[in-house]
Structure formats: structure tokens, C-alpha cells
mmCIF file of C-alpha atoms in Angstrom:
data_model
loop_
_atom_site.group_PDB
_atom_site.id
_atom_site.type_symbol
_atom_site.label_atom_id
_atom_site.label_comp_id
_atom_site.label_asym_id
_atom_site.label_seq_id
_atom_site.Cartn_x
_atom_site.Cartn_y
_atom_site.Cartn_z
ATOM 1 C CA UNK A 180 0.000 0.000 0.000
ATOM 2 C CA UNK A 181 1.757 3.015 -0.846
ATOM 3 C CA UNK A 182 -0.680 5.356 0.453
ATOM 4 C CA UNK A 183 -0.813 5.686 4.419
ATOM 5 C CA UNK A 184 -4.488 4.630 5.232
ATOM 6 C CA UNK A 185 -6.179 5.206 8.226
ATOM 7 C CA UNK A 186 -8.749 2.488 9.173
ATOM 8 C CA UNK A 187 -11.534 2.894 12.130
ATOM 9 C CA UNK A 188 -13.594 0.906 13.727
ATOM 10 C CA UNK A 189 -16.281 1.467 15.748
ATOM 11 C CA UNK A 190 -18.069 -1.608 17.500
ATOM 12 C CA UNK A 191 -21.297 -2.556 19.115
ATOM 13 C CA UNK A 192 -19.768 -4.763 22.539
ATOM 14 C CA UNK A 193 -19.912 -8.465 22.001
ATOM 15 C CA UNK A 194 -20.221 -7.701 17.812
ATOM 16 C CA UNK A 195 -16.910 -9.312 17.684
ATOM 17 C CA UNK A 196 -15.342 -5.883 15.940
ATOM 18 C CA UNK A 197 -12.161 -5.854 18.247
ATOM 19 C CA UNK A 198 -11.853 -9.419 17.182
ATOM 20 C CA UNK A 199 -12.551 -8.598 13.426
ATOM 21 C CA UNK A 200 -10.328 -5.362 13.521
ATOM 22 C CA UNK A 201 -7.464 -7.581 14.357
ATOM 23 C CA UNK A 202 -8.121 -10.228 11.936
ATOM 24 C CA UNK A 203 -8.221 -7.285 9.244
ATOM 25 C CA UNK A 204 -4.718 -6.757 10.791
ATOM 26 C CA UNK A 205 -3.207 -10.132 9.924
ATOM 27 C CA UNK A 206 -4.978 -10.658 6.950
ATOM 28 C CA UNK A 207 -2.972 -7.454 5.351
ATOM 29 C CA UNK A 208 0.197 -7.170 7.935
ATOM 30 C CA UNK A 209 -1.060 -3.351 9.160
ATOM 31 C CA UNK A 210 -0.705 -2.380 12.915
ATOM 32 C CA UNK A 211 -3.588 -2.698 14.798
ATOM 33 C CA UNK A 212 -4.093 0.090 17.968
ATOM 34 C CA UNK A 213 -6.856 -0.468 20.482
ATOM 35 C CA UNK A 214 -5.707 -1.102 24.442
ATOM 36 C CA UNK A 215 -2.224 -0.597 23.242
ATOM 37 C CA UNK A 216 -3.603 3.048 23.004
ATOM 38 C CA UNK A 217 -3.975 3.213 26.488
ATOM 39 C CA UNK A 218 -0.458 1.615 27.613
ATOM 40 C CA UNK A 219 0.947 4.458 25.156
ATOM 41 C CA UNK A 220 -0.662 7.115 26.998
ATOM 42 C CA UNK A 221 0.180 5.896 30.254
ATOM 43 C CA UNK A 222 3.758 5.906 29.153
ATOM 44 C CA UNK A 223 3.465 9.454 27.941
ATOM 45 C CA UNK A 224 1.531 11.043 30.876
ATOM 46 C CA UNK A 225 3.475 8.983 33.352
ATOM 47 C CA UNK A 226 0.089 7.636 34.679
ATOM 48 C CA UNK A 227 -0.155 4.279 36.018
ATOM 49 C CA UNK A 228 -2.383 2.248 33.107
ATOM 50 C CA UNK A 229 -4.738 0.313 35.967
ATOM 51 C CA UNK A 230 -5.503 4.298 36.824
ATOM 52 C CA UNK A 231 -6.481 4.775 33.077
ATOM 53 C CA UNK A 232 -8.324 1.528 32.697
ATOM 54 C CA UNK A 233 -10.954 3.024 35.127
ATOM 55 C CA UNK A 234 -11.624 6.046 32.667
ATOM 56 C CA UNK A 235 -10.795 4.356 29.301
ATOM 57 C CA UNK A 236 -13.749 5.334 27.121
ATOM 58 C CA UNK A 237 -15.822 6.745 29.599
ATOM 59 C CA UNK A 238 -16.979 10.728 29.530
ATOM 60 C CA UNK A 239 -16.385 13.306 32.149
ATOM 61 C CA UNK A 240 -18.994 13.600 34.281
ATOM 62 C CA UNK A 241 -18.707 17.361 35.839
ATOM 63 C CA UNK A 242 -21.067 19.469 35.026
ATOM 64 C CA UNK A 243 -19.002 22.744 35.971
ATOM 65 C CA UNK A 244 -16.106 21.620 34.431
ATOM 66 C CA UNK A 245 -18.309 20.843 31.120
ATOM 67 C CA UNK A 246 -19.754 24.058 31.321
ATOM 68 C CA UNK A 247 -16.647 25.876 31.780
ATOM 69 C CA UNK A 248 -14.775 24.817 28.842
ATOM 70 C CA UNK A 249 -17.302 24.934 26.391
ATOM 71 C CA UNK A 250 -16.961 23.343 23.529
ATOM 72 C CA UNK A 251 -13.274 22.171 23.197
ATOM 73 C CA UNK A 252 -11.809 20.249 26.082
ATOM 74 C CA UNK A 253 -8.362 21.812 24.774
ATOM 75 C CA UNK A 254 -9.804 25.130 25.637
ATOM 76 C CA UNK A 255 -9.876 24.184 29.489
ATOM 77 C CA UNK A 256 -5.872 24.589 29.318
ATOM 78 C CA UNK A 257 -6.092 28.176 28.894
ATOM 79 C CA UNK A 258 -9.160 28.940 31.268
ATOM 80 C CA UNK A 259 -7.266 27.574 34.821
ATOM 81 C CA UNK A 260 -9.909 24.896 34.997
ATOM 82 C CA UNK A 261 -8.273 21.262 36.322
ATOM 83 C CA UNK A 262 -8.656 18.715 33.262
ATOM 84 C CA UNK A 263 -10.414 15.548 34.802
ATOM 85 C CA UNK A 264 -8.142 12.529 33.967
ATOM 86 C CA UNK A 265 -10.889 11.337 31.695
ATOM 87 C CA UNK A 266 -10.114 14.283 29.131
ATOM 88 C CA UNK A 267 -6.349 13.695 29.783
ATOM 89 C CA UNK A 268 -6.325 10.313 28.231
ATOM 90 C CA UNK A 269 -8.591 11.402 25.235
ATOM 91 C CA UNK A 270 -6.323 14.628 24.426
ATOM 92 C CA UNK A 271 -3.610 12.011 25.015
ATOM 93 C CA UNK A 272 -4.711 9.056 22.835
ATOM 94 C CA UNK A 273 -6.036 11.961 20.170
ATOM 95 C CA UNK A 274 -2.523 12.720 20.102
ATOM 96 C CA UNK A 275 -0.927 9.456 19.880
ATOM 97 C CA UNK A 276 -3.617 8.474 17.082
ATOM 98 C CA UNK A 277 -2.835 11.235 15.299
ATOM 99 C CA UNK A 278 1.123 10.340 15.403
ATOM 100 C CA UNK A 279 0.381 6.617 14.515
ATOM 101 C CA UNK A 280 -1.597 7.873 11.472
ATOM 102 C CA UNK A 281 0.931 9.832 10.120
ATOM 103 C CA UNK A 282 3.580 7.755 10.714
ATOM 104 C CA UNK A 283 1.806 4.315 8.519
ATOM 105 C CA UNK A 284 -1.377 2.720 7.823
ATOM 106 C CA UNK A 285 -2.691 1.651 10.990
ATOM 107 C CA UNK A 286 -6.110 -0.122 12.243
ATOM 108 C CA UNK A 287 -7.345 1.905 14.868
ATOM 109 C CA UNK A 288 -10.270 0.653 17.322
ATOM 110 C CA UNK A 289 -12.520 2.570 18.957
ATOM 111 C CA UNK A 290 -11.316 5.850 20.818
ATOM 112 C CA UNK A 291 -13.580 7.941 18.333
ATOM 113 C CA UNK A 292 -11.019 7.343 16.070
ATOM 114 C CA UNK A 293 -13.113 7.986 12.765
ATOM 115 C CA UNK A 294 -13.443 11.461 14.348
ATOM 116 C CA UNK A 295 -10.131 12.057 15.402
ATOM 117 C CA UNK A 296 -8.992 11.321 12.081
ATOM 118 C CA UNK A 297 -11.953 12.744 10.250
ATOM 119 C CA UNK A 298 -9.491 15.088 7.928
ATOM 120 C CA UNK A 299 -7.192 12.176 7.325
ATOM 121 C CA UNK A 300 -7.052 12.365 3.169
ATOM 122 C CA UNK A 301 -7.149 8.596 3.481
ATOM 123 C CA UNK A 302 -9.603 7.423 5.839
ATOM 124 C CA UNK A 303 -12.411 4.201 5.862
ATOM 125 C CA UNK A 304 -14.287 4.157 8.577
ATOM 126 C CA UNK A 305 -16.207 1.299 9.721
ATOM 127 C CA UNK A 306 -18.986 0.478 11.972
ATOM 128 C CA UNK A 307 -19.431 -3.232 13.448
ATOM 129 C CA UNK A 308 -23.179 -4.275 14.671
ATOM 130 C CA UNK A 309 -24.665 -7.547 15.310
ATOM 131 C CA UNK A 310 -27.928 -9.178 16.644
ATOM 132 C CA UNK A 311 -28.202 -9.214 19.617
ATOM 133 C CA UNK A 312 -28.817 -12.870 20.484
ATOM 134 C CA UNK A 313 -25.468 -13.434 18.653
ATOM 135 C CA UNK A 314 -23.786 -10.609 20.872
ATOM 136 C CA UNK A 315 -25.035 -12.116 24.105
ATOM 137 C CA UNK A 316 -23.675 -15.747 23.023
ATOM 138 C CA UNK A 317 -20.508 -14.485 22.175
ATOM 139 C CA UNK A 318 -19.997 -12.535 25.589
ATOM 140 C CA UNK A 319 -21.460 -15.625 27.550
ATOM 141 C CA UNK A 320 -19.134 -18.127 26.157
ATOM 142 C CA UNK A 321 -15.878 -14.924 26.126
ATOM 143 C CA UNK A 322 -16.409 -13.979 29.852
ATOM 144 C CA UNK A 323 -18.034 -17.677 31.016
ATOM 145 C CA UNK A 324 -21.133 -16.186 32.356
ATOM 146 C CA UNK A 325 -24.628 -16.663 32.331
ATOM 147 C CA UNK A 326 -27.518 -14.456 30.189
ATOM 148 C CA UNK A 327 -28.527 -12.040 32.712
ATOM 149 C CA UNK A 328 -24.652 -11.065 33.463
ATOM 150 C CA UNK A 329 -23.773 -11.011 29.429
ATOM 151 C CA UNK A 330 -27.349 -8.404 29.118
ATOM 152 C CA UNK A 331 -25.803 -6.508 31.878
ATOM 153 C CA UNK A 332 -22.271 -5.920 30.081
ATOM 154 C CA UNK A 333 -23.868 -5.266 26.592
ATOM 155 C CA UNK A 334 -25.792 -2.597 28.005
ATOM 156 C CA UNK A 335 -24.023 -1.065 30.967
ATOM 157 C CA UNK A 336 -20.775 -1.027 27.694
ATOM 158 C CA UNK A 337 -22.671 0.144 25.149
ATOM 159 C CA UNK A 338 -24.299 2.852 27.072
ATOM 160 C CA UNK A 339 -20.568 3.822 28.174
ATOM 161 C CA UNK A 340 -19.533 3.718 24.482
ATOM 162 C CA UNK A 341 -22.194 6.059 23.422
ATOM 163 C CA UNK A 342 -21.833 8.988 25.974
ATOM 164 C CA UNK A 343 -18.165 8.718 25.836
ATOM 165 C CA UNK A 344 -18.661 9.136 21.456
ATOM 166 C CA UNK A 345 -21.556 11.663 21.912
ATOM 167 C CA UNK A 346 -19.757 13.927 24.284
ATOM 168 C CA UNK A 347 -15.902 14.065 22.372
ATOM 169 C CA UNK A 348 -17.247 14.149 18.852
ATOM 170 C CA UNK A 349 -20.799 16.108 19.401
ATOM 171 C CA UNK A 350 -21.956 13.524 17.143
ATOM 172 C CA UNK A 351 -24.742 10.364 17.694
ATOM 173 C CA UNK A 352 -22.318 6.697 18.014
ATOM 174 C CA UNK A 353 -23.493 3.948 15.633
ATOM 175 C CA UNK A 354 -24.943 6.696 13.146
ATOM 176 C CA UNK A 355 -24.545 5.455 9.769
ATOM 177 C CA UNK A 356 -23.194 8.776 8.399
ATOM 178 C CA UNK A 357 -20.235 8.723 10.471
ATOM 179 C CA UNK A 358 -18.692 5.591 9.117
ATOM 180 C CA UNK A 359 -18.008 4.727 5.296
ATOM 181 C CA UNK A 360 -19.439 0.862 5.783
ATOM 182 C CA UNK A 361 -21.401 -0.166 8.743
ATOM 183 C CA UNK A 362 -21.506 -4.231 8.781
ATOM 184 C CA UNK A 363 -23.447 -6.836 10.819
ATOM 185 C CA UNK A 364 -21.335 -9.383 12.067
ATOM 186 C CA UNK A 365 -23.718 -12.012 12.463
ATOM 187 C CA UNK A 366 -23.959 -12.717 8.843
ATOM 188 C CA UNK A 367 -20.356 -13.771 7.804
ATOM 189 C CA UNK A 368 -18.961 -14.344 11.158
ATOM 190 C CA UNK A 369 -15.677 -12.884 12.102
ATOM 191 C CA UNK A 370 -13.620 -14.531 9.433
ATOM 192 C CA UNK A 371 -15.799 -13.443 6.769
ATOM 193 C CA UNK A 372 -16.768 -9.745 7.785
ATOM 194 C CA UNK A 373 -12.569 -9.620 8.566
ATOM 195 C CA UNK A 374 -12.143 -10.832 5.062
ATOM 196 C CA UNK A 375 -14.460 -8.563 3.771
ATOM 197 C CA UNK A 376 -12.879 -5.157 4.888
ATOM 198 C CA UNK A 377 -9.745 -6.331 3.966
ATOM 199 C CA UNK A 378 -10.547 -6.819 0.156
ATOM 200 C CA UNK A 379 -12.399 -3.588 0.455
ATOM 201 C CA UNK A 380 -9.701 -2.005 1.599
ATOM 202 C CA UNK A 381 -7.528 -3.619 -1.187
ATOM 203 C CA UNK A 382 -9.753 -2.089 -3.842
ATOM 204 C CA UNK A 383 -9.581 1.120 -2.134
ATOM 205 C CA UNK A 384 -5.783 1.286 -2.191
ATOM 206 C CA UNK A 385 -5.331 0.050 -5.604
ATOM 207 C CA UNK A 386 -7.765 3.065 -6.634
ATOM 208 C CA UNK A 387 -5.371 6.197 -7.239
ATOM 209 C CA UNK A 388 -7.456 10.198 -5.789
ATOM 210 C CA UNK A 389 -7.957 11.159 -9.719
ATOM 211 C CA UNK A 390 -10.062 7.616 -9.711
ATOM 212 C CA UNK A 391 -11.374 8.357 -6.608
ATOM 213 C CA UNK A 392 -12.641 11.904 -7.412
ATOM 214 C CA UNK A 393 -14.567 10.878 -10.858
ATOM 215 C CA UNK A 394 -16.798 8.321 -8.629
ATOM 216 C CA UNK A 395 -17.483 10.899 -6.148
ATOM 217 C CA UNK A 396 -18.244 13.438 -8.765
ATOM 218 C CA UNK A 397 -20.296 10.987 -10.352
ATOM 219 C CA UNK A 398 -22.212 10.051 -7.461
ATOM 220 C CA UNK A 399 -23.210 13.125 -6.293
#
């Protein structure tokens, strides 16, 4: 690929998307970021990372800190307010997204990456979904638990997922405008939804921006 692409993906819990983001990974040999994103800005705050794990993905909850900085958390630096550690790790994983995606096609799950990287000339964005019998299965059998535990993760995660995506990005989490390709899971599997993005992302890259800009013209 001699373009540096920048591939998202956001997941429903128990869809099997972290799985399926890292089976992209292998299938085509590209980095894959997701809790390594966390160890990284550990490293670079000098934070311990069982401290971050407690805020990873999760919104800031004050009120008066919300209100004072408006719309930007970045903003906050210049107004004297204390940045809850929740914002720290975003601003920080932001960051070390934004490094990773200039440095070489990357994978990047989660962390509102198809936002961060929204002006990336060379984004796809995907969205991963999935029944939801299928998604409590999968989380019984991954954390060996019973139904009404495996309900209680999907929701109490998903809810997490969506006001920590609503709040950073101002934008709804699972919206279909927001991604390029959203995909159910439960159709092909893992393998064959992995195997899917990566031949999509094959034609993509073997597609040069003059190629690119004819469909677009055409289709609008």
C-alpha cells in the first residue's frame, strides 16, 4: 500500500469488531491500535495504566467543568480549569492516534477514532453491529457467564460507548453517516466480515485520488 491509510472501527460490545479489527490486521500485515492506546498514553503522561483503565472510554462527568470549557476540552488549558483525567487520556490518545496515522497505515479501534482522524485524506471508517442474540452468546461463552450477566455488560458497555462518542465528537455513536461501511457481524462471522474489509480495503488502495474523485463526482 503506498498510500498511508487510516482504518476505524467502531463496534457494538460483544459484535466481535475488536476481534474482526485484528483479523483485518493479519490478513494485510497493518498495525492494529486499540488497548495498546492506552499503555501508550500511560507511558506518555506517566500515569499508572490500571488508573487509566478506570476512565478508558468513559466521559467526564462534571457538570461545571463541562460548562466551563465549552466546547473544546483543549480550551480548558487556557481557562485555569483542572482537566479531569478522563479528558487527559482522550487529548492524550487523540494525540498518539494522530502520530500513529501519520507515521503508517494503521487499524485503529474505537477511541472515536473515525473522528479524530476525520481530515485524514485517506480514511475508511467502519462500523461493526450484530444481533443481539449473537452478541449475548458471544460474551457468555468470552467472559463464562450466564444471560442475565452477558445483558448486563452489553448494556451497561454500550451505554458507556455512546456517551463517551456523543460527548468528544458532538456527534450520535453507531450513526450510519459517520462511518463509510457499517456491517453486521452475524452474517459472515468474524472470518468473513474480517475478510471482507480487507478486500475492500484492497480495492480502495489500488484506486489512485484522480479515480477516486470521478466516482465521487459521479455520485453526487
Amino acid at each position: 500500500m503506498a498510500e498511508k491509510l487510516a482504518i476505524t472501527i467502531g463496534r457494538q460490545f460483544g459484535s466481535g469488531g475488536r476481534d474482526i479489527g485484528v483479523r483485518v490486521g493479519e490478513l494485510l500485515g497493518i498495525k492494529v491500535y486499540d488497548k495498546e492506546l492506552l499503555i501508550m498514553a500511560a507511558e506518555k503522561r506517566g500515569i499508572s495504566p490500571d488508573y487509566l483503565r478506570r476512565v478508558d472510554e468513559k466521559a467526564a462527568s462534571s457538570l461545571l467543568y463541562t460548562l466551563a470549557m465549552g466546547s473544546s476540552i483543549y480550551s480548558a488549558r487556557h481557562l485555569g480549569v483542572d482537566v479531569p483525567i478522563n479528558d487527559q487520556l482522550f487529548i492524550t490518545q487523540t494525540e498518539i492516534i494522530k502520530e500513529a496515522a501519520e507515521a503508517g497505515t494503521a487499524i485503529f479501534i474505537g477511541r472515536c477514532a473515525d473522528y479524530v482522524l476525520r481530515n485524514h485524506p485517506h480514511r475508511l471508517s467502519f462500523f461493526i453491529y450484530s444481533d443481539y442474540e449473537s452478541r449475548v452468546h458471544r460474551v457468555m461463552e468470552r467472559h463464562e457467564c450466564g444471560r442475565s450477566e452477558a445483558e448486563s455488560l452489553i448494556n451497561k458497555t454500550d451505554k458507556k460507548r455512546i456517551n463517551y462518542y456523543n460527548f468528544y465528537t458532538g456527534k450520535k455513536w453507531g450513526k450510519f453517516e459517520n462511518y463509510h461501511m457499517s456491517l453486521d457481524s452475524s452474517l459472515l462471522g468474524v472470518e468473513g466480515t474480517a475478510q471482507m474489509i480487507a478486500n475492500l480495503i484492497k480495492i480502495y488502495s489500488s484506486e489512485t485520488d484522480d479515480e477516486r474523485k470521478i466516482y465521487h463526482e459521479h455520485a453526487e
